Amino acid sequence: MEILLPEIEVIKLEDVLLKRRSIREYSSTPLTLKELSHLLFAAYGITDSRGFKTVPSAGATYPLEIYVNAKDVLGLEEGVYKYIPEKHSIIRILDDEVGYKLALASLKQMFIAVAPIVIIIAADFERTTRVYGDRGFRYVHMEVGHVAQNIYLMATSLGLGTVSVGAFYDNEIKNILGIDEYPLLLMPVGVPLSEK
């Protein structure tokens, strides 16, 4: 079943840039569907009728797929969801949330298991390399950086915390999620423990 997400609101960027930090400790406070909507739109949402997104992409090849492990989001069943930018919606691909498994596959960084959501950024490199050859690998990694920064800034604007996690076993993450794309970054998101 496809779930349409709430519309996003405008934020003031200057304040957010000053407050952005990496946060690894989260309270037990659940996220709202509206917060999840804002985070996913910031990551890879479509910004105009031509299909351009919130991040630059070499040749508009858009090689990334955005997944979210939803452990504790108000009004949303737990599980793993795939973001559909064209409809600003999500589709559940796994019925159970897998935060604990993701944490173990990430060298036992257990804060991943505590976070109410974990955003997983994965890549289909061929979308870009078939246009740019081997240079496309570089472009894909640049795009992941743009997505991560957008998530950081949106999380900060919502009073949430996140951190980029790149230390994990790629094939384990792929197997846990049951995806074909290559996972490049995990970003747990939650209310910072000091904020509760």
mmCIF file of C-alpha atoms in Angstrom:
data_model
loop_
_atom_site.group_PDB
_atom_site.id
_atom_site.type_symbol
_atom_site.label_atom_id
_atom_site.label_comp_id
_atom_site.label_asym_id
_atom_site.label_seq_id
_atom_site.Cartn_x
_atom_site.Cartn_y
_atom_site.Cartn_z
ATOM 1 C CA MET A 1 0.000 0.000 0.000
ATOM 2 C CA GLU A 2 1.321 3.411 -0.968
ATOM 3 C CA ILE A 3 1.229 6.160 1.666
ATOM 4 C CA LEU A 4 1.130 9.798 0.549
ATOM 5 C CA LEU A 5 3.218 12.045 2.799
ATOM 6 C CA PRO A 6 2.248 15.470 4.229
ATOM 7 C CA GLU A 7 3.320 18.633 2.405
ATOM 8 C CA ILE A 8 6.550 20.336 3.447
ATOM 9 C CA GLU A 9 7.043 23.824 4.900
ATOM 10 C CA VAL A 10 9.746 26.427 4.235
ATOM 11 C CA ILE A 11 12.654 26.811 6.694
ATOM 12 C CA LYS A 12 15.199 29.581 7.327
ATOM 13 C CA LEU A 13 18.574 28.213 6.263
ATOM 14 C CA GLU A 14 20.965 30.505 8.157
ATOM 15 C CA ASP A 15 19.838 29.371 11.615
ATOM 16 C CA VAL A 16 20.033 25.738 10.598
ATOM 17 C CA LEU A 17 23.601 26.004 9.293
ATOM 18 C CA LEU A 18 24.785 27.399 12.615
ATOM 19 C CA LYS A 19 23.147 24.616 14.643
ATOM 20 C CA ARG A 20 24.002 21.547 12.495
ATOM 21 C CA ARG A 21 25.904 18.867 14.435
ATOM 22 C CA SER A 22 26.371 15.094 14.334
ATOM 23 C CA ILE A 23 24.141 13.478 16.962
ATOM 24 C CA ARG A 24 24.493 9.848 18.067
ATOM 25 C CA GLU A 25 22.207 9.701 21.119
ATOM 26 C CA TYR A 26 18.426 9.727 20.724
ATOM 27 C CA SER A 27 15.531 9.808 23.147
ATOM 28 C CA SER A 28 12.619 7.379 22.969
ATOM 29 C CA THR A 29 10.380 10.097 21.495
ATOM 30 C CA PRO A 30 8.716 8.909 18.281
ATOM 31 C CA LEU A 31 8.852 10.962 15.094
ATOM 32 C CA THR A 32 5.753 12.255 13.335
ATOM 33 C CA LEU A 33 4.756 11.455 9.781
ATOM 34 C CA LYS A 34 5.164 15.150 8.987
ATOM 35 C CA GLU A 35 8.779 15.074 10.203
ATOM 36 C CA LEU A 36 9.446 11.992 8.086
ATOM 37 C CA SER A 37 7.855 13.732 5.114
ATOM 38 C CA HIS A 38 10.154 16.740 5.509
ATOM 39 C CA LEU A 39 13.252 14.562 5.844
ATOM 40 C CA LEU A 40 12.505 12.490 2.749
ATOM 41 C CA PHE A 41 11.622 15.538 0.670
ATOM 42 C CA ALA A 42 14.891 17.190 1.709
ATOM 43 C CA ALA A 43 16.772 14.037 0.760
ATOM 44 C CA TYR A 44 15.443 13.504 -2.759
ATOM 45 C CA GLY A 45 12.158 15.302 -3.300
ATOM 46 C CA ILE A 46 11.100 16.651 -6.681
ATOM 47 C CA THR A 47 11.179 20.431 -6.939
ATOM 48 C CA ASP A 48 9.706 21.168 -10.369
ATOM 49 C CA SER A 49 7.686 19.741 -13.244
ATOM 50 C CA ARG A 50 10.820 18.612 -15.136
ATOM 51 C CA GLY A 51 11.650 16.124 -12.381
ATOM 52 C CA PHE A 52 14.612 17.987 -10.886
ATOM 53 C CA LYS A 53 15.223 17.142 -7.242
ATOM 54 C CA THR A 54 16.507 18.826 -4.108
ATOM 55 C CA VAL A 55 20.086 17.819 -4.965
ATOM 56 C CA PRO A 56 22.267 18.246 -8.051
ATOM 57 C CA SER A 57 22.777 15.086 -10.095
ATOM 58 C CA ALA A 58 25.229 14.596 -12.968
ATOM 59 C CA GLY A 59 23.169 14.739 -16.144
ATOM 60 C CA ALA A 60 20.017 14.428 -14.013
ATOM 61 C CA THR A 61 20.676 10.678 -13.897
ATOM 62 C CA TYR A 62 19.488 10.430 -10.262
ATOM 63 C CA PRO A 63 21.163 7.124 -9.348
ATOM 64 C CA LEU A 64 20.040 7.039 -5.727
ATOM 65 C CA GLU A 65 17.238 5.225 -3.948
ATOM 66 C CA ILE A 66 16.124 6.296 -0.488
ATOM 67 C CA TYR A 67 14.870 3.761 2.046
ATOM 68 C CA VAL A 68 13.790 4.276 5.630
ATOM 69 C CA ASN A 69 13.655 1.841 8.513
ATOM 70 C CA ALA A 70 10.657 3.043 10.535
ATOM 71 C CA LYS A 71 10.836 1.840 14.121
ATOM 72 C CA ASP A 72 8.724 4.505 15.817
ATOM 73 C CA VAL A 73 6.773 6.971 13.662
ATOM 74 C CA LEU A 74 3.360 8.061 14.895
ATOM 75 C CA GLY A 75 0.615 6.790 12.609
ATOM 76 C CA LEU A 76 2.942 4.574 10.564
ATOM 77 C CA GLU A 77 3.332 0.822 10.891
ATOM 78 C CA GLU A 78 6.883 -0.274 11.606
ATOM 79 C CA GLY A 79 8.860 -1.683 8.728
ATOM 80 C CA VAL A 80 11.175 -0.690 5.907
ATOM 81 C CA TYR A 81 9.838 1.721 3.309
ATOM 82 C CA LYS A 82 11.029 2.926 -0.089
ATOM 83 C CA TYR A 83 10.623 6.619 -0.897
ATOM 84 C CA ILE A 84 8.850 7.396 -4.185
ATOM 85 C CA PRO A 85 9.868 10.993 -5.038
ATOM 86 C CA GLU A 86 7.485 11.257 -8.016
ATOM 87 C CA LYS A 87 4.486 10.973 -5.698
ATOM 88 C CA HIS A 88 6.166 12.097 -2.451
ATOM 89 C CA SER A 89 5.038 8.808 -0.971
ATOM 90 C CA ILE A 90 6.457 5.669 0.615
ATOM 91 C CA ILE A 91 5.840 1.977 -0.005
ATOM 92 C CA ARG A 92 6.520 -0.652 2.637
ATOM 93 C CA ILE A 93 8.948 -3.304 1.379
ATOM 94 C CA LEU A 94 9.516 -5.131 4.696
ATOM 95 C CA ASP A 95 6.921 -5.647 7.424
ATOM 96 C CA ASP A 96 9.422 -5.665 10.289
ATOM 97 C CA GLU A 97 11.755 -2.872 11.276
ATOM 98 C CA VAL A 98 15.416 -3.912 11.124
ATOM 99 C CA GLY A 99 17.227 -1.317 13.234
ATOM 100 C CA TYR A 100 18.978 -3.863 15.428
ATOM 101 C CA LYS A 101 20.209 -5.805 12.394
ATOM 102 C CA LEU A 102 21.411 -2.589 10.748
ATOM 103 C CA ALA A 103 23.330 -1.699 13.931
ATOM 104 C CA LEU A 104 25.053 -5.087 14.052
ATOM 105 C CA ALA A 105 25.972 -4.829 10.356
ATOM 106 C CA SER A 106 27.391 -1.360 11.093
ATOM 107 C CA LEU A 107 30.158 -2.606 13.380
ATOM 108 C CA LYS A 108 27.772 -2.692 16.362
ATOM 109 C CA GLN A 109 27.057 1.041 16.403
ATOM 110 C CA MET A 110 24.020 0.452 18.611
ATOM 111 C CA PHE A 111 22.675 4.014 18.484
ATOM 112 C CA ILE A 112 21.352 2.966 15.050
ATOM 113 C CA ALA A 113 19.028 0.483 16.762
ATOM 114 C CA VAL A 114 17.751 3.153 19.164
ATOM 115 C CA ALA A 115 16.801 5.756 16.538
ATOM 116 C CA PRO A 116 13.107 5.914 15.597
ATOM 117 C CA ILE A 117 14.097 5.950 11.923
ATOM 118 C CA VAL A 118 17.168 5.139 9.868
ATOM 119 C CA ILE A 119 17.423 6.584 6.367
ATOM 120 C CA ILE A 120 19.400 4.377 4.004
ATOM 121 C CA ILE A 121 20.861 5.941 0.856
ATOM 122 C CA ALA A 122 21.661 3.378 -1.837
ATOM 123 C CA ALA A 123 22.919 3.716 -5.412
ATOM 124 C CA ASP A 124 22.347 2.140 -8.792
ATOM 125 C CA PHE A 125 25.717 3.214 -10.211
ATOM 126 C CA GLU A 126 24.830 2.160 -13.759
ATOM 127 C CA ARG A 127 22.337 4.995 -14.135
ATOM 128 C CA THR A 128 25.273 7.394 -14.032
ATOM 129 C CA THR A 129 28.182 5.295 -15.324
ATOM 130 C CA ARG A 130 26.376 4.410 -18.554
ATOM 131 C CA VAL A 131 26.453 8.153 -19.337
ATOM 132 C CA TYR A 132 29.823 9.138 -17.824
ATOM 133 C CA GLY A 133 31.801 5.904 -17.693
ATOM 134 C CA ASP A 134 34.020 5.352 -14.655
ATOM 135 C CA ARG A 135 33.831 9.052 -13.844
ATOM 136 C CA GLY A 136 30.229 8.373 -12.902
ATOM 137 C CA PHE A 137 31.314 6.629 -9.703
ATOM 138 C CA ARG A 138 32.702 9.938 -8.460
ATOM 139 C CA TYR A 139 29.516 11.773 -9.409
ATOM 140 C CA VAL A 140 27.354 9.290 -7.506
ATOM 141 C CA HIS A 141 29.413 9.754 -4.337
ATOM 142 C CA MET A 142 29.158 13.511 -4.694
ATOM 143 C CA GLU A 143 25.382 13.195 -4.945
ATOM 144 C CA VAL A 144 25.228 11.119 -1.762
ATOM 145 C CA GLY A 145 27.041 13.944 0.026
ATOM 146 C CA HIS A 146 24.434 16.447 -1.161
ATOM 147 C CA VAL A 147 21.616 14.209 0.067
ATOM 148 C CA ALA A 148 23.279 13.702 3.451
ATOM 149 C CA GLN A 149 23.752 17.423 4.002
ATOM 150 C CA ASN A 150 20.118 18.083 3.121
ATOM 151 C CA ILE A 151 19.039 15.488 5.682
ATOM 152 C CA TYR A 152 21.333 17.036 8.292
ATOM 153 C CA LEU A 153 19.904 20.498 7.666
ATOM 154 C CA MET A 154 16.277 19.401 7.630
ATOM 155 C CA ALA A 155 16.749 17.327 10.790
ATOM 156 C CA THR A 156 18.315 20.322 12.514
ATOM 157 C CA SER A 157 15.467 22.601 11.425
ATOM 158 C CA LEU A 158 12.978 20.137 12.959
ATOM 159 C CA GLY A 159 14.853 19.937 16.280
ATOM 160 C CA LEU A 160 16.081 16.440 15.442
ATOM 161 C CA GLY A 161 19.551 14.927 15.323
ATOM 162 C CA THR A 162 21.307 12.690 12.829
ATOM 163 C CA VAL A 163 24.743 11.418 11.861
ATOM 164 C CA SER A 164 26.232 9.979 8.669
ATOM 165 C CA VAL A 165 27.289 6.355 9.118
ATOM 166 C CA GLY A 166 29.555 4.878 6.461
ATOM 167 C CA ALA A 167 31.106 2.039 8.477
ATOM 168 C CA PHE A 168 29.095 -1.061 7.637
ATOM 169 C CA TYR A 169 29.266 -4.318 5.714
ATOM 170 C CA ASP A 170 27.736 -3.528 2.325
ATOM 171 C CA ASN A 171 26.458 -7.004 1.492
ATOM 172 C CA GLU A 172 24.936 -7.459 4.938
ATOM 173 C CA ILE A 173 22.972 -4.226 4.569
ATOM 174 C CA LYS A 174 21.821 -5.286 1.087
ATOM 175 C CA ASN A 175 20.693 -8.660 2.428
ATOM 176 C CA ILE A 176 18.902 -7.176 5.434
ATOM 177 C CA LEU A 177 16.925 -4.813 3.204
ATOM 178 C CA GLY A 178 16.574 -7.196 0.280
ATOM 179 C CA ILE A 179 17.679 -4.553 -2.236
ATOM 180 C CA ASP A 180 19.774 -4.661 -5.407
ATOM 181 C CA GLU A 181 21.327 -1.188 -5.064
ATOM 182 C CA TYR A 182 24.571 -0.569 -3.172
ATOM 183 C CA PRO A 183 24.121 1.020 0.263
ATOM 184 C CA LEU A 184 26.383 4.040 0.644
ATOM 185 C CA LEU A 185 25.201 5.759 3.818
ATOM 186 C CA LEU A 186 22.976 5.183 6.841
ATOM 187 C CA MET A 187 21.503 8.141 8.702
ATOM 188 C CA PRO A 188 19.681 7.410 11.957
ATOM 189 C CA VAL A 189 17.390 10.279 12.966
ATOM 190 C CA GLY A 190 15.732 11.061 16.286
ATOM 191 C CA VAL A 191 15.140 13.609 19.006
ATOM 192 C CA PRO A 192 18.550 14.288 20.602
ATOM 193 C CA LEU A 193 18.772 12.762 24.064
ATOM 194 C CA SER A 194 19.661 16.134 25.569
ATOM 195 C CA GLU A 195 16.464 17.651 24.068
ATOM 196 C CA LYS A 196 13.880 15.331 25.622
#
